[in-house]
mmCIF file of C-alpha atoms in Angstrom:
data_model
loop_
_atom_site.group_PDB
_atom_site.id
_atom_site.type_symbol
_atom_site.label_atom_id
_atom_site.label_comp_id
_atom_site.label_asym_id
_atom_site.label_seq_id
_atom_site.Cartn_x
_atom_site.Cartn_y
_atom_site.Cartn_z
ATOM 1 C CA MET A 655 -10.508 -91.935 -124.875
ATOM 2 C CA THR A 656 -12.616 -88.872 -124.768
ATOM 3 C CA SER A 657 -15.658 -89.658 -122.257
ATOM 4 C CA PHE A 658 -18.860 -88.342 -123.320
ATOM 5 C CA ASP A 659 -22.655 -87.900 -121.491
ATOM 6 C CA THR A 660 -23.853 -90.825 -122.990
ATOM 7 C CA SER A 661 -24.015 -94.861 -122.953
ATOM 8 C CA PRO A 662 -20.008 -96.679 -123.209
ATOM 9 C CA GLN A 663 -21.939 -98.627 -127.131
ATOM 10 C CA LEU A 664 -22.871 -94.680 -128.244
ATOM 11 C CA ASN A 665 -19.513 -93.529 -127.186
ATOM 12 C CA VAL A 666 -17.429 -96.155 -129.235
ATOM 13 C CA TRP A 667 -19.839 -95.682 -132.131
ATOM 14 C CA ARG A 668 -18.952 -92.139 -132.201
ATOM 15 C CA ALA A 669 -14.925 -92.546 -131.196
ATOM 16 C CA LEU A 670 -15.183 -94.793 -134.915
ATOM 17 C CA LEU A 671 -17.097 -93.018 -136.965
ATOM 18 C CA ALA A 672 -14.867 -89.619 -136.007
ATOM 19 C CA LEU A 673 -11.868 -91.519 -137.152
ATOM 20 C CA ALA A 674 -13.424 -92.963 -140.223
ATOM 21 C CA VAL A 675 -14.534 -89.350 -141.295
ATOM 22 C CA VAL A 676 -11.249 -87.467 -140.370
ATOM 23 C CA PHE A 677 -8.934 -90.506 -142.397
ATOM 24 C CA VAL A 678 -11.355 -90.640 -145.311
ATOM 25 C CA MET A 679 -11.313 -86.691 -145.652
ATOM 26 C CA LEU A 680 -7.192 -86.645 -144.837
ATOM 27 C CA ALA A 681 -7.048 -89.745 -147.607
ATOM 28 C CA THR A 682 -9.299 -87.525 -150.310
ATOM 29 C CA THR A 683 -7.680 -84.416 -150.101
ATOM 30 C CA GLY A 684 -4.559 -85.868 -150.363
ATOM 31 C CA TRP A 685 -2.938 -86.277 -147.639
ATOM 32 C CA THR A 686 -2.216 -89.899 -147.813
ATOM 33 C CA ALA A 687 0.123 -91.357 -150.184
ATOM 34 C CA LEU A 688 1.344 -94.794 -151.571
ATOM 35 C CA ARG A 689 5.112 -95.276 -151.798
ATOM 36 C CA GLN A 690 7.182 -97.699 -153.556
ATOM 37 C CA HIS A 691 9.398 -99.485 -151.545
ATOM 38 C CA ARG A 692 13.087 -101.147 -152.640
ATOM 39 C CA ASP A 693 13.786 -104.740 -152.184
ATOM 40 C CA GLY A 694 17.324 -104.493 -150.141
ATOM 41 C CA THR A 695 19.185 -106.809 -147.697
ATOM 42 C CA GLU A 696 22.334 -104.534 -147.606
ATOM 43 C CA LEU A 697 22.302 -103.977 -143.971
ATOM 44 C CA GLN A 698 21.233 -107.594 -143.085
ATOM 45 C CA VAL A 699 24.686 -108.756 -145.134
ATOM 46 C CA SER A 700 27.094 -106.356 -143.771
ATOM 47 C CA ILE A 701 25.811 -107.905 -140.329
ATOM 48 C CA SER A 702 25.941 -111.093 -141.423
ATOM 49 C CA ALA A 703 29.487 -110.677 -142.740
ATOM 50 C CA TRP A 704 29.939 -109.178 -139.368
ATOM 51 C CA GLU A 705 29.071 -111.991 -137.160
ATOM 52 C CA LYS A 706 31.288 -114.380 -138.799
ATOM 53 C CA GLY A 707 34.347 -112.106 -138.940
ATOM 54 C CA SER A 708 37.452 -111.646 -137.006
ATOM 55 C CA ILE A 709 40.483 -109.017 -136.327
ATOM 56 C CA ALA A 710 43.997 -110.003 -135.732
ATOM 57 C CA GLY A 711 42.411 -113.273 -135.094
ATOM 58 C CA ARG A 712 39.699 -112.237 -132.509
ATOM 59 C CA ARG A 713 36.031 -112.652 -133.033
ATOM 60 C CA LEU A 714 34.183 -109.822 -133.624
ATOM 61 C CA PRO A 715 31.742 -108.871 -130.708
ATOM 62 C CA ALA A 716 27.922 -109.828 -131.448
ATOM 63 C CA MET A 717 26.273 -106.922 -132.882
ATOM 64 C CA ASP A 718 23.107 -106.978 -130.104
ATOM 65 C CA SER A 719 26.223 -106.615 -127.807
ATOM 66 C CA THR A 720 25.370 -104.218 -125.006
ATOM 67 C CA PRO A 721 26.645 -100.514 -126.031
ATOM 68 C CA ALA A 722 29.315 -100.640 -123.363
ATOM 69 C CA ARG A 723 31.013 -104.268 -124.516
ATOM 70 C CA LEU A 724 31.127 -102.954 -127.987
ATOM 71 C CA ALA A 725 32.888 -99.387 -126.882
ATOM 72 C CA ARG A 726 35.553 -101.578 -125.170
ATOM 73 C CA PHE A 727 36.123 -103.771 -127.855
ATOM 74 C CA PHE A 728 36.762 -100.495 -129.868
ATOM 75 C CA ALA A 729 38.961 -98.989 -127.554
ATOM 76 C CA SER A 730 41.307 -102.457 -127.753
ATOM 77 C CA LEU A 731 41.771 -102.018 -130.959
ATOM 78 C CA ASP A 732 44.840 -99.448 -132.653
ATOM 79 C CA LYS A 733 43.807 -96.926 -135.275
ATOM 80 C CA ALA A 734 44.551 -99.255 -138.252
ATOM 81 C CA GLN A 735 42.244 -102.141 -137.268
ATOM 82 C CA ARG A 736 39.587 -99.616 -136.518
ATOM 83 C CA SER A 737 39.899 -98.389 -139.996
ATOM 84 C CA SER A 738 40.060 -101.631 -141.345
ATOM 85 C CA LEU A 739 36.223 -102.666 -139.576
ATOM 86 C CA ALA A 740 35.102 -99.331 -140.734
ATOM 87 C CA HIS A 741 35.748 -100.185 -144.414
ATOM 88 C CA ARG A 742 34.806 -103.967 -144.779
ATOM 89 C CA TYR A 743 31.566 -103.484 -142.790
ATOM 90 C CA ALA A 744 30.389 -99.893 -143.411
ATOM 91 C CA LEU A 745 26.607 -100.489 -142.736
ATOM 92 C CA ALA A 746 27.603 -102.843 -139.496
ATOM 93 C CA VAL A 747 29.773 -100.624 -138.165
ATOM 94 C CA GLY A 748 27.909 -97.172 -139.015
ATOM 95 C CA ASN A 749 24.453 -98.298 -137.463
ATOM 96 C CA MET A 750 26.618 -99.697 -134.544
ATOM 97 C CA ASN A 751 25.311 -98.214 -131.181
ATOM 98 C CA GLY A 752 28.976 -98.337 -129.030
ATOM 99 C CA ALA A 753 31.006 -97.684 -131.597
ATOM 100 C CA PRO A 754 32.804 -94.595 -131.928
ATOM 101 C CA VAL A 755 31.259 -91.766 -133.096
ATOM 102 C CA GLU A 756 34.095 -90.391 -135.195
ATOM 103 C CA LEU A 757 34.652 -94.213 -136.638
ATOM 104 C CA ARG A 758 30.371 -94.126 -137.658
ATOM 105 C CA TYR A 759 30.900 -91.245 -139.426
ATOM 106 C CA ARG A 760 33.667 -92.907 -141.818
ATOM 107 C CA ALA A 761 31.813 -95.911 -142.264
ATOM 108 C CA ASN A 762 28.677 -94.056 -142.699
ATOM 109 C CA ARG A 763 30.931 -92.165 -145.849
ATOM 110 C CA VAL A 764 31.472 -95.386 -146.988
ATOM 111 C CA ALA A 765 28.052 -97.073 -147.096
ATOM 112 C CA LEU A 766 26.848 -93.726 -148.624
ATOM 113 C CA ASP A 767 29.876 -94.338 -151.736
ATOM 114 C CA GLU A 768 28.865 -97.387 -152.359
ATOM 115 C CA ALA A 769 25.017 -96.925 -152.298
ATOM 116 C CA ARG A 770 25.218 -93.983 -154.894
ATOM 117 C CA GLU A 771 26.965 -96.303 -157.437
ATOM 118 C CA VAL A 772 23.851 -98.821 -156.614
ATOM 119 C CA GLU A 773 21.699 -95.790 -157.437
ATOM 120 C CA ARG A 774 24.236 -94.752 -160.362
ATOM 121 C CA LYS A 775 23.295 -98.117 -162.485
ATOM 122 C CA ARG A 776 19.672 -97.717 -161.230
ATOM 123 C CA MET A 777 19.380 -94.976 -163.007
ATOM 124 C CA HIS A 778 20.113 -96.603 -166.523
ATOM 125 C CA ASP A 779 18.844 -99.669 -165.957
ATOM 126 C CA GLN A 780 15.799 -100.595 -168.383
ATOM 127 C CA ARG A 781 14.325 -102.930 -166.533
ATOM 128 C CA LEU A 782 13.372 -99.980 -164.516
ATOM 129 C CA THR A 783 10.302 -97.850 -165.261
ATOM 130 C CA PRO A 784 10.972 -93.959 -166.374
ATOM 131 C CA ASP A 785 10.094 -93.133 -162.632
ATOM 132 C CA GLY A 786 12.349 -95.346 -161.016
ATOM 133 C CA GLN A 787 15.041 -94.468 -162.673
ATOM 134 C CA ARG A 788 13.705 -91.072 -161.754
ATOM 135 C CA GLU A 789 13.749 -91.907 -157.883
ATOM 136 C CA ALA A 790 17.356 -93.325 -158.681
ATOM 137 C CA GLY A 791 18.281 -90.202 -159.751
ATOM 138 C CA ARG A 792 17.521 -88.474 -156.831
ATOM 139 C CA ARG A 793 18.527 -90.813 -154.331
ATOM 140 C CA MET A 794 22.165 -90.792 -155.996
ATOM 141 C CA HIS A 795 22.329 -86.871 -155.495
ATOM 142 C CA ARG A 796 20.916 -87.292 -152.001
ATOM 143 C CA PHE A 797 24.030 -90.038 -151.032
ATOM 144 C CA GLU A 798 25.975 -87.507 -152.705
ATOM 145 C CA ASP A 799 25.122 -84.835 -151.041
ATOM 146 C CA MET A 800 24.974 -86.812 -147.623
ATOM 147 C CA MET A 801 28.959 -87.586 -148.516
ATOM 148 C CA ARG A 802 30.011 -83.991 -147.888
ATOM 149 C CA PRO A 803 33.106 -83.539 -145.637
ATOM 150 C CA GLU A 804 31.045 -81.366 -143.115
ATOM 151 C CA ARG A 805 28.373 -83.736 -142.637
ATOM 152 C CA HIS A 806 28.178 -86.295 -139.812
ATOM 153 C CA ILE A 807 25.905 -89.464 -140.488
ATOM 154 C CA LEU A 808 25.278 -91.143 -137.512
ATOM 155 C CA ALA A 809 22.833 -93.619 -139.019
ATOM 156 C CA PHE A 810 22.174 -95.110 -142.832
ATOM 157 C CA ASP A 811 20.309 -97.853 -144.585
ATOM 158 C CA PRO A 812 19.307 -97.580 -148.030
ATOM 159 C CA GLU A 813 16.657 -100.351 -147.632
ATOM 160 C CA GLY A 814 13.688 -99.482 -148.719
ATOM 161 C CA SER A 815 12.659 -95.845 -148.182
ATOM 162 C CA GLY A 816 15.516 -95.674 -146.409
ATOM 163 C CA ARG A 817 16.337 -94.795 -142.310
ATOM 164 C CA VAL A 818 19.206 -91.867 -141.415
ATOM 165 C CA ALA A 819 20.761 -90.034 -138.612
ATOM 166 C CA GLU A 820 22.538 -86.898 -138.766
ATOM 167 C CA VAL A 821 24.572 -84.719 -136.010
ATOM 168 C CA PHE A 822 25.064 -81.754 -135.832
ATOM 169 C CA GLY A 823 27.944 -80.381 -133.253
ATOM 170 C CA ASP A 824 30.108 -82.502 -131.422
ATOM 171 C CA LEU A 825 28.020 -85.267 -130.009
ATOM 172 C CA THR A 826 31.038 -86.382 -128.133
ATOM 173 C CA ARG A 827 32.178 -83.540 -126.310
ATOM 174 C CA ALA A 828 28.207 -81.995 -125.694
ATOM 175 C CA GLU A 829 27.308 -80.839 -122.385
ATOM 176 C CA ARG A 830 23.970 -81.051 -123.636
ATOM 177 C CA ILE A 831 22.425 -83.215 -126.273
ATOM 178 C CA SER A 832 18.916 -83.099 -128.355
ATOM 179 C CA VAL A 833 17.113 -85.368 -130.250
ATOM 180 C CA VAL A 834 14.566 -84.640 -133.232
ATOM 181 C CA VAL A 835 12.056 -87.182 -133.561
ATOM 182 C CA PRO A 836 9.998 -86.205 -136.807
ATOM 183 C CA GLY A 837 6.811 -87.897 -138.098
ATOM 184 C CA VAL A 838 4.942 -89.184 -141.263
ATOM 185 C CA ASP A 839 6.790 -88.947 -144.400
ATOM 186 C CA THR A 840 10.092 -89.131 -143.341
ATOM 187 C CA ASP A 841 12.701 -91.049 -145.177
ATOM 188 C CA LEU A 842 16.016 -90.674 -146.980
ATOM 189 C CA LEU A 843 14.719 -88.136 -149.548
ATOM 190 C CA THR A 844 12.403 -86.384 -147.513
ATOM 191 C CA PHE A 845 15.240 -86.346 -144.874
ATOM 192 C CA GLN A 846 15.936 -82.575 -145.935
ATOM 193 C CA ARG A 847 14.462 -79.872 -148.426
ATOM 194 C CA THR A 848 14.899 -77.073 -150.075
ATOM 195 C CA ASP A 849 11.206 -75.828 -150.322
ATOM 196 C CA ARG A 850 9.908 -75.528 -146.708
ATOM 197 C CA LYS A 851 13.416 -76.448 -145.209
ATOM 198 C CA TYR A 852 12.504 -76.649 -141.745
ATOM 199 C CA SER A 853 9.489 -78.897 -142.021
ATOM 200 C CA ALA A 854 12.513 -81.806 -142.951
ATOM 201 C CA PRO A 855 14.230 -83.369 -140.053
ATOM 202 C CA VAL A 856 17.574 -81.410 -141.271
ATOM 203 C CA GLY A 857 15.955 -78.261 -141.099
ATOM 204 C CA MET A 858 14.413 -78.872 -137.691
ATOM 205 C CA ALA A 859 17.653 -79.798 -136.259
ATOM 206 C CA GLN A 860 19.938 -77.384 -138.065
ATOM 207 C CA SER A 861 17.046 -74.838 -136.432
ATOM 208 C CA LEU A 862 17.826 -75.792 -133.129
ATOM 209 C CA TYR A 863 21.089 -76.088 -133.384
ATOM 210 C CA ALA A 864 21.367 -72.510 -134.208
ATOM 211 C CA ALA A 865 18.776 -71.512 -131.974
ATOM 212 C CA GLU A 866 20.388 -73.385 -128.621
ATOM 213 C CA ARG A 867 23.867 -71.528 -129.500
ATOM 214 C CA ALA A 868 21.925 -68.620 -129.616
ATOM 215 C CA ALA A 869 20.269 -69.057 -126.079
ATOM 216 C CA SER A 870 23.562 -70.470 -124.289
ATOM 217 C CA PRO A 871 26.709 -69.710 -126.233
ATOM 218 C CA SER A 872 29.018 -71.438 -123.726
ATOM 219 C CA THR A 873 27.085 -74.780 -123.374
ATOM 220 C CA ARG A 874 28.635 -77.658 -125.635
ATOM 221 C CA THR A 875 25.230 -78.644 -127.396
ATOM 222 C CA ALA A 876 24.963 -81.296 -130.028
ATOM 223 C CA VAL A 877 21.707 -82.072 -132.213
ATOM 224 C CA ILE A 878 20.781 -85.188 -133.254
ATOM 225 C CA ALA A 879 18.396 -85.322 -136.754
ATOM 226 C CA TRP A 880 16.432 -88.832 -135.865
ATOM 227 C CA ALA A 881 14.935 -90.229 -138.478
ATOM 228 C CA ASP A 882 15.995 -94.009 -137.910
ATOM 229 C CA TYR A 883 12.784 -95.547 -138.035
ATOM 230 C CA THR A 884 10.267 -96.526 -140.954
ATOM 231 C CA ALA A 885 7.806 -93.598 -140.270
ATOM 232 C CA PRO A 886 4.291 -94.069 -142.006
ATOM 233 C CA ALA A 887 3.574 -92.773 -145.332
ATOM 234 C CA GLY A 888 1.108 -90.303 -145.381
ATOM 235 C CA LEU A 889 -2.090 -89.971 -142.780
ATOM 236 C CA GLY A 890 -3.558 -93.340 -143.342
ATOM 237 C CA ILE A 891 -4.118 -96.946 -141.251
ATOM 238 C CA ASP A 892 -0.386 -96.237 -140.342
ATOM 239 C CA SER A 893 -0.216 -93.304 -139.061
ATOM 240 C CA ALA A 894 -3.721 -93.526 -136.824
ATOM 241 C CA THR A 895 -1.798 -97.262 -135.305
ATOM 242 C CA ALA A 896 1.076 -97.240 -133.361
ATOM 243 C CA MET A 897 2.464 -100.249 -135.296
ATOM 244 C CA ARG A 898 5.953 -97.670 -136.572
ATOM 245 C CA ALA A 899 6.023 -96.108 -133.256
ATOM 246 C CA ALA A 900 6.180 -99.208 -131.608
ATOM 247 C CA ASP A 901 9.118 -100.134 -133.579
ATOM 248 C CA GLY A 902 10.565 -96.920 -133.405
ATOM 249 C CA ALA A 903 10.587 -96.874 -129.858
ATOM 250 C CA VAL A 904 13.195 -99.538 -129.832
ATOM 251 C CA ARG A 905 15.199 -98.544 -132.140
ATOM 252 C CA LEU A 906 15.089 -95.004 -130.272
ATOM 253 C CA ASN A 907 15.520 -96.234 -127.003
ATOM 254 C CA ALA A 908 19.068 -98.190 -128.498
ATOM 255 C CA LEU A 909 20.230 -95.014 -129.848
ATOM 256 C CA LEU A 910 19.940 -93.581 -126.651
ATOM 257 C CA ARG A 911 21.501 -95.878 -124.220
ATOM 258 C CA GLY A 912 24.587 -95.822 -126.837
ATOM 259 C CA LEU A 913 25.056 -92.111 -127.001
ATOM 260 C CA PRO A 914 28.586 -90.965 -125.712
ATOM 261 C CA GLY A 915 29.422 -89.418 -122.173
ATOM 262 C CA GLY A 916 26.785 -88.711 -119.835
ATOM 263 C CA ALA A 917 24.865 -85.339 -120.723
ATOM 264 C CA PRO A 918 21.807 -84.840 -120.663
ATOM 265 C CA VAL A 919 19.251 -85.670 -123.374
ATOM 266 C CA SER A 920 16.384 -83.479 -124.630
ATOM 267 C CA LEU A 921 13.887 -85.250 -126.934
ATOM 268 C CA PHE A 922 11.676 -83.047 -129.379
ATOM 269 C CA CYS A 923 9.338 -85.019 -130.443
ATOM 270 C CA HIS A 924 6.885 -83.768 -133.742
ATOM 271 C CA SER A 925 3.598 -85.041 -134.814
ATOM 272 C CA TYR A 926 3.564 -88.800 -134.827
ATOM 273 C CA GLY A 927 7.125 -88.972 -133.606
ATOM 274 C CA SER A 928 5.430 -88.025 -130.191
ATOM 275 C CA VAL A 929 3.661 -91.265 -130.571
ATOM 276 C CA LEU A 930 6.566 -92.538 -130.940
ATOM 277 C CA CYS A 931 8.242 -90.947 -127.781
ATOM 278 C CA GLY A 932 5.185 -91.357 -125.507
ATOM 279 C CA LEU A 933 5.716 -95.319 -126.446
ATOM 280 C CA ALA A 934 9.382 -95.148 -126.006
ATOM 281 C CA ALA A 935 9.097 -93.226 -122.191
ATOM 282 C CA SER A 936 9.203 -96.115 -119.886
ATOM 283 C CA GLY A 937 12.323 -97.421 -121.015
ATOM 284 C CA LEU A 938 14.665 -94.540 -121.298
ATOM 285 C CA PRO A 939 17.595 -94.316 -119.849
ATOM 286 C CA ASP A 940 17.586 -91.802 -116.488
ATOM 287 C CA ARG A 941 19.819 -89.177 -118.826
ATOM 288 C CA VAL A 942 16.728 -88.061 -120.685
ATOM 289 C CA ALA A 943 15.740 -85.047 -118.725
ATOM 290 C CA ASP A 944 13.057 -83.917 -121.521
ATOM 291 C CA ILE A 945 10.336 -84.863 -123.777
ATOM 292 C CA ALA A 946 8.916 -81.721 -125.490
ATOM 293 C CA VAL A 947 6.343 -82.324 -128.017
ATOM 294 C CA ALA A 948 4.751 -80.304 -130.569
ATOM 295 C CA GLY A 949 1.152 -80.979 -132.707
ATOM 296 C CA SER A 950 1.142 -84.395 -131.266
ATOM 297 C CA PRO A 951 -1.820 -86.702 -131.787
ATOM 298 C CA GLY A 952 -1.211 -88.301 -128.740
ATOM 299 C CA MET A 953 1.353 -90.189 -126.716
ATOM 300 C CA ARG A 954 -0.652 -93.412 -126.541
ATOM 301 C CA VAL A 955 -1.377 -92.408 -122.813
ATOM 302 C CA ALA A 956 -4.470 -90.490 -121.194
ATOM 303 C CA LYS A 957 -1.962 -88.761 -118.629
ATOM 304 C CA ALA A 958 1.633 -87.766 -118.787
ATOM 305 C CA SER A 959 1.921 -89.513 -115.572
ATOM 306 C CA GLN A 960 1.066 -92.649 -117.028
ATOM 307 C CA LEU A 961 4.332 -92.138 -119.168
ATOM 308 C CA GLY A 962 6.317 -94.107 -116.947
ATOM 309 C CA THR A 963 9.670 -91.165 -116.632
ATOM 310 C CA SER A 964 11.196 -88.955 -114.609
ATOM 311 C CA ALA A 965 11.602 -87.534 -117.735
ATOM 312 C CA GLN A 966 10.059 -83.199 -117.648
ATOM 313 C CA VAL A 967 7.082 -83.679 -120.218
ATOM 314 C CA TRP A 968 6.101 -80.375 -122.495
ATOM 315 C CA ALA A 969 3.994 -80.149 -124.723
ATOM 316 C CA MET A 970 2.662 -77.298 -127.439
ATOM 317 C CA ARG A 971 0.142 -76.504 -130.375
ATOM 318 C CA ASP A 972 -0.367 -73.831 -132.833
ATOM 319 C CA ALA A 973 -3.318 -72.119 -133.157
ATOM 320 C CA ASP A 974 -3.441 -72.959 -136.817
ATOM 321 C CA ASP A 975 -2.621 -76.840 -136.667
ATOM 322 C CA TRP A 976 -4.630 -78.850 -138.122
ATOM 323 C CA VAL A 977 -3.983 -81.611 -135.683
ATOM 324 C CA GLN A 978 -6.268 -80.110 -133.130
ATOM 325 C CA ASP A 979 -8.824 -81.351 -135.408
ATOM 326 C CA VAL A 980 -7.856 -85.248 -135.073
ATOM 327 C CA PRO A 981 -9.942 -86.916 -132.548
ATOM 328 C CA TYR A 982 -7.826 -87.294 -129.271
ATOM 329 C CA LEU A 983 -9.102 -91.163 -128.216
ATOM 330 C CA GLU A 984 -7.756 -94.652 -128.819
ATOM 331 C CA VAL A 985 -10.139 -97.088 -129.872
ATOM 332 C CA GLY A 986 -8.831 -100.606 -130.737
ATOM 333 C CA GLY A 987 -5.593 -99.394 -131.476
ATOM 334 C CA LEU A 988 -7.230 -96.405 -133.298
ATOM 335 C CA GLY A 989 -5.985 -93.121 -132.431
ATOM 336 C CA HIS A 990 -3.407 -91.985 -129.813
ATOM 337 C CA GLY A 991 -5.099 -91.067 -126.676
ATOM 338 C CA GLU A 992 -5.777 -87.914 -125.089
ATOM 339 C CA ASP A 993 -4.509 -84.400 -126.049
ATOM 340 C CA PRO A 994 -1.098 -84.060 -124.508
ATOM 341 C CA VAL A 995 -2.280 -79.588 -124.616
ATOM 342 C CA SER A 996 -4.956 -80.904 -122.343
ATOM 343 C CA SER A 997 -5.467 -79.519 -118.632
ATOM 344 C CA VAL A 998 -6.417 -83.008 -118.200
ATOM 345 C CA PHE A 999 -2.758 -84.734 -119.603
ATOM 346 C CA GLY A 1000 -0.720 -82.403 -117.295
ATOM 347 C CA ALA A 1001 2.251 -81.825 -119.133
ATOM 348 C CA ARG A 1002 3.883 -78.689 -118.796
ATOM 349 C CA VAL A 1003 2.017 -76.031 -122.135
ATOM 350 C CA LEU A 1004 4.623 -73.687 -123.708
ATOM 351 C CA SER A 1005 3.663 -70.880 -126.205
ATOM 352 C CA ALA A 1006 3.885 -72.033 -129.958
ATOM 353 C CA ARG A 1007 3.630 -68.555 -131.007
ATOM 354 C CA ASP A 1008 4.352 -67.206 -134.653
ATOM 355 C CA ALA A 1009 4.459 -71.441 -135.798
ATOM 356 C CA LYS A 1010 2.312 -71.299 -138.323
ATOM 357 C CA GLY A 1011 0.719 -74.894 -139.278
ATOM 358 C CA HIS A 1012 1.349 -77.791 -138.477
ATOM 359 C CA SER A 1013 5.320 -77.720 -139.594
ATOM 360 C CA GLY A 1014 6.251 -74.319 -138.703
ATOM 361 C CA TYR A 1015 7.524 -75.197 -135.247
ATOM 362 C CA PHE A 1016 10.885 -75.039 -136.305
ATOM 363 C CA GLU A 1017 10.961 -72.018 -138.070
ATOM 364 C CA PRO A 1018 13.545 -69.462 -137.037
ATOM 365 C CA GLY A 1019 12.927 -66.901 -135.324
ATOM 366 C CA THR A 1020 9.810 -68.732 -133.888
ATOM 367 C CA GLU A 1021 8.586 -69.095 -129.968
ATOM 368 C CA SER A 1022 8.345 -72.459 -130.455
ATOM 369 C CA VAL A 1023 11.799 -73.293 -131.306
ATOM 370 C CA ALA A 1024 13.055 -70.451 -129.225
ATOM 371 C CA ASN A 1025 11.027 -72.495 -125.996
ATOM 372 C CA PHE A 1026 12.807 -75.685 -127.716
ATOM 373 C CA ALA A 1027 16.697 -74.362 -127.206
ATOM 374 C CA GLU A 1028 15.687 -73.054 -123.791
ATOM 375 C CA ILE A 1029 14.993 -76.664 -122.782
ATOM 376 C CA GLY A 1030 17.353 -78.129 -124.939
ATOM 377 C CA VAL A 1031 19.662 -75.940 -122.997
ATOM 378 C CA GLY A 1032 18.611 -76.696 -119.348
ATOM 379 C CA ALA A 1033 17.340 -73.460 -119.020
ATOM 380 C CA TYR A 1034 13.946 -74.126 -117.981
ATOM 381 C CA GLN A 1035 13.080 -70.255 -116.428
ATOM 382 C CA ALA A 1036 13.110 -69.064 -120.072
ATOM 383 C CA VAL A 1037 10.585 -70.955 -121.940
ATOM 384 C CA ARG A 1038 7.778 -68.906 -122.311
ATOM 385 C CA CYS A 1039 4.185 -70.836 -121.347
ATOM 386 C CA ALA A 1040 1.024 -70.686 -123.295
ATOM 387 C CA ASP A 1041 -0.798 -69.345 -120.279
ATOM 388 C CA GLU A 1042 0.275 -65.914 -118.667
ATOM 389 C CA VAL A 1043 1.119 -66.634 -115.252
ATOM 390 C CA GLY A 1044 3.965 -69.568 -116.373
ATOM 391 C CA ALA A 1045 2.768 -72.407 -115.166
ATOM 392 C CA CYS A 1046 4.354 -74.878 -117.377
ATOM 393 C CA ARG A 1047 7.781 -73.110 -115.072
ATOM 394 C CA ALA A 1048 6.347 -74.506 -111.498
ATOM 395 C CA GLY A 1049 8.296 -75.969 -109.547
ATOM 396 C CA LEU A 1050 11.635 -75.830 -111.900
ATOM 397 C CA SER A 1051 14.883 -73.583 -111.995
ATOM 398 C CA ASP A 1052 18.224 -73.445 -114.119
ATOM 399 C CA ALA A 1053 20.160 -74.699 -111.185
ATOM 400 C CA ALA A 1054 18.056 -78.079 -111.150
ATOM 401 C CA ALA A 1055 18.423 -78.061 -114.637
ATOM 402 C CA ALA A 1056 22.212 -77.600 -114.079
ATOM 403 C CA GLY A 1057 22.361 -80.488 -111.073
ATOM 404 C CA ARG A 1058 20.777 -82.709 -113.387
ATOM 405 C CA ALA A 1059 24.063 -82.280 -116.100
#
């Protein structure tokens, strides 16, 4: 919590008033939006079927088995058997941490096809309002686009506003893996955008992947656009609390523990996504080398050292980012704690030059995405610090990064 030179009681009242003013202003200027969620249990149905299923007379392993056990199970099957499971239990296999990556891609293509047909029918369902039919059409076209052969969908759940993750690059052979964790208003329909492309998870990941290849052409990298959690809708109470982030932190750690190989992983957490990464930090596997946050409202701790991780913690904020006006404190569960770019917090503060506003950190050609790329390939000495003396690089070397790989 931010400290004031006044009594503790007055501090609390000031904090609550500041939070109330900010969130009322955001709500009345159009930031807070209610979203209609569709009812659906497709994933649960697929999981239930899996748990009762068998292959070649063998019971299928429990869905909550460790990724290592699930990997061993799939390795014991032949190609035809694995393909059969991907088709029979598409959503279960497509979201199974520990299943072979290519099999998850195949299963999710099957699940997307099934979900597309559901939405195609809903487009003409007279029981729906015109808005409901139009939303069904948007979802149908989104699923159709995600089914293109060149796309690699690692996770997919059409329930409600939806969850999804997509891979750019060869995840199995990658020497470095980056995971982009987005913030509020992220769902199936906002997973990618034509307008303001690089403010959406797909555009963010594509830009980072291109920047990493430019930074180190010889390094095999993969980038995951990870929107596999239920993000807050708009800047309301949900985004002022950690409830959505706490659920997402569990899902993020499950993903990380199920990734193939042993390549170092870097997390790039934007806006509310940094709250999620802060809560996930203490449970991260050792292979996570970096947590980099941009436009962060806080990470639910007062200092980086309290995150409970051995990963390097990086932070950046553009001078035009409105998030700097959000109170950096936590009172009664509201707010997310200290400012990650403050000297008190203790993160390695990076330059975000050329990043315009809250959504501009992944724009191609910006110093912010270039910094992310250098971190992603482990070239720590190449990052640009926010200060002139290069304090953010202190104690680090590219050789050290290579040693962790």
